[in-house]
Amino acid sequence: MSTYKIAIIGGDGIGPEVIAEGLKVLNAVSTKHGFILEKTEFAFGGERHLKTGEILSDSEVNRLKQFDAIYLGGIGHPKVKPGILEKGILLKLRFDLDQYINLRPVKLYENVETPLKNKKPKDIDYVVIRENTGGLYTGVGEFQNKGTPDEVAIQSMVYSRKQVERCVRFAFDYIKNRHQNKPWQGLTKKEKDKGFIGKLTLCGKTNVLTFVYDLWDRTFHEVAKDYPEIIADYCHVDAICIYIVESPQRFDGIVTGNMFGDIITDLAAATQGGMGVAPSGNINPNGVSMFEPVHGTAPIFAGKNVVNPIAAILTAQMMLKNLGEGKAAEDIEKAVGKVIKKMKSMLVDEMGFSTSEIGSMVADNL
Ligand code: IPM
Ligand code: MN
């Protein structure tokens, strides 16, 4: 029987309560499919920081390297200055564990309300592959003449060829696997006849960021030659925002740098019904990956049993898929689909059920 060692970091705000629902579902599905999840909880987050001053030490990161995966709720605390915990815990984990991909599927489920007029589940079904360890997030920068009228602040967008290439390759591989058995439904007949099975769009800004996105663009088109079955498409980030709203059906996969990826995935999450349904995975294909819902900590709703745990449950589903438990992951997605049909809304306090009721319903529908 397979055993997986999972590190659980509930974190702050609503993190612990949505993770509790994800664990309910994980327990039920592991029993059904006969594998073991050996869970160890860690108290990293704002509460611990306020009590002990600790953030996250290198030896704690090293301990996490011994796990098969990390399941994380959210990090951030209203009583801690913005940036301390986010940089000191979340970004430190992403960087130190070299989780260089942030995988964010954008999928509109049946019966979920989207703010996009006339868009159906078949129109919103793509994945954003966000580079996760470089760009504007590296912290490279400086102040000059700080506090004077002549102050200058610099924040550098830094990318190496290797970083860009491994991300772009991951993205092409991902799209290839996604359509191994079934070509993407958005292809025209002509494209299918030519042998294409999917499409990857590079989201950049080659008209202004003529260093960094020139590197991305060159790398993207060079790597594309190894994937003749995938259409290699390019779009500036501002236009991407138009299409995410007006014609999401043109996307199969989007690959982009860290900052653009952060921004467009919040917009994309809104189109799939909001933060209550958006999962994500911080992936190191050769190491320890970390799975977290996109929504963060939402402290004002914490402890009230009113938030939507579907994002956290779908995040657990991504984790199982990544661990190689594809059948169990499929089961979770099906159960989620059934439960969503019974929910009145995906929004906080309007779901028709409490957080814990939804978790139990998904577990019962497995
Ligand atoms: C996200 C978040 C983080 C990010 C913050 C909390 C540092 O917004 O996961 O998208 O910017 O990556
Ligand atoms: Mn974000």
PDB file of C-alpha atoms and ligand atoms in Angstrom, residues 104 130 262 266, ligand 2:
ATOM      1  CA  ARG A 104      -3.409  27.597 -11.682  1.00  0.00           C
ATOM      2  CA  ARG A 130       3.044  31.031 -13.793  1.00  0.00           C
ATOM      3  CA  ASP A 262       0.022  36.768 -10.153  1.00  0.00           C
ATOM      4  CA  ASP A 266      -6.812  36.774  -9.844  1.00  0.00           C
TER       5      ASP A 266
HETATM    6 MN    MN B   2      -1.841  36.645  -5.994  1.00  0.00          MN
END
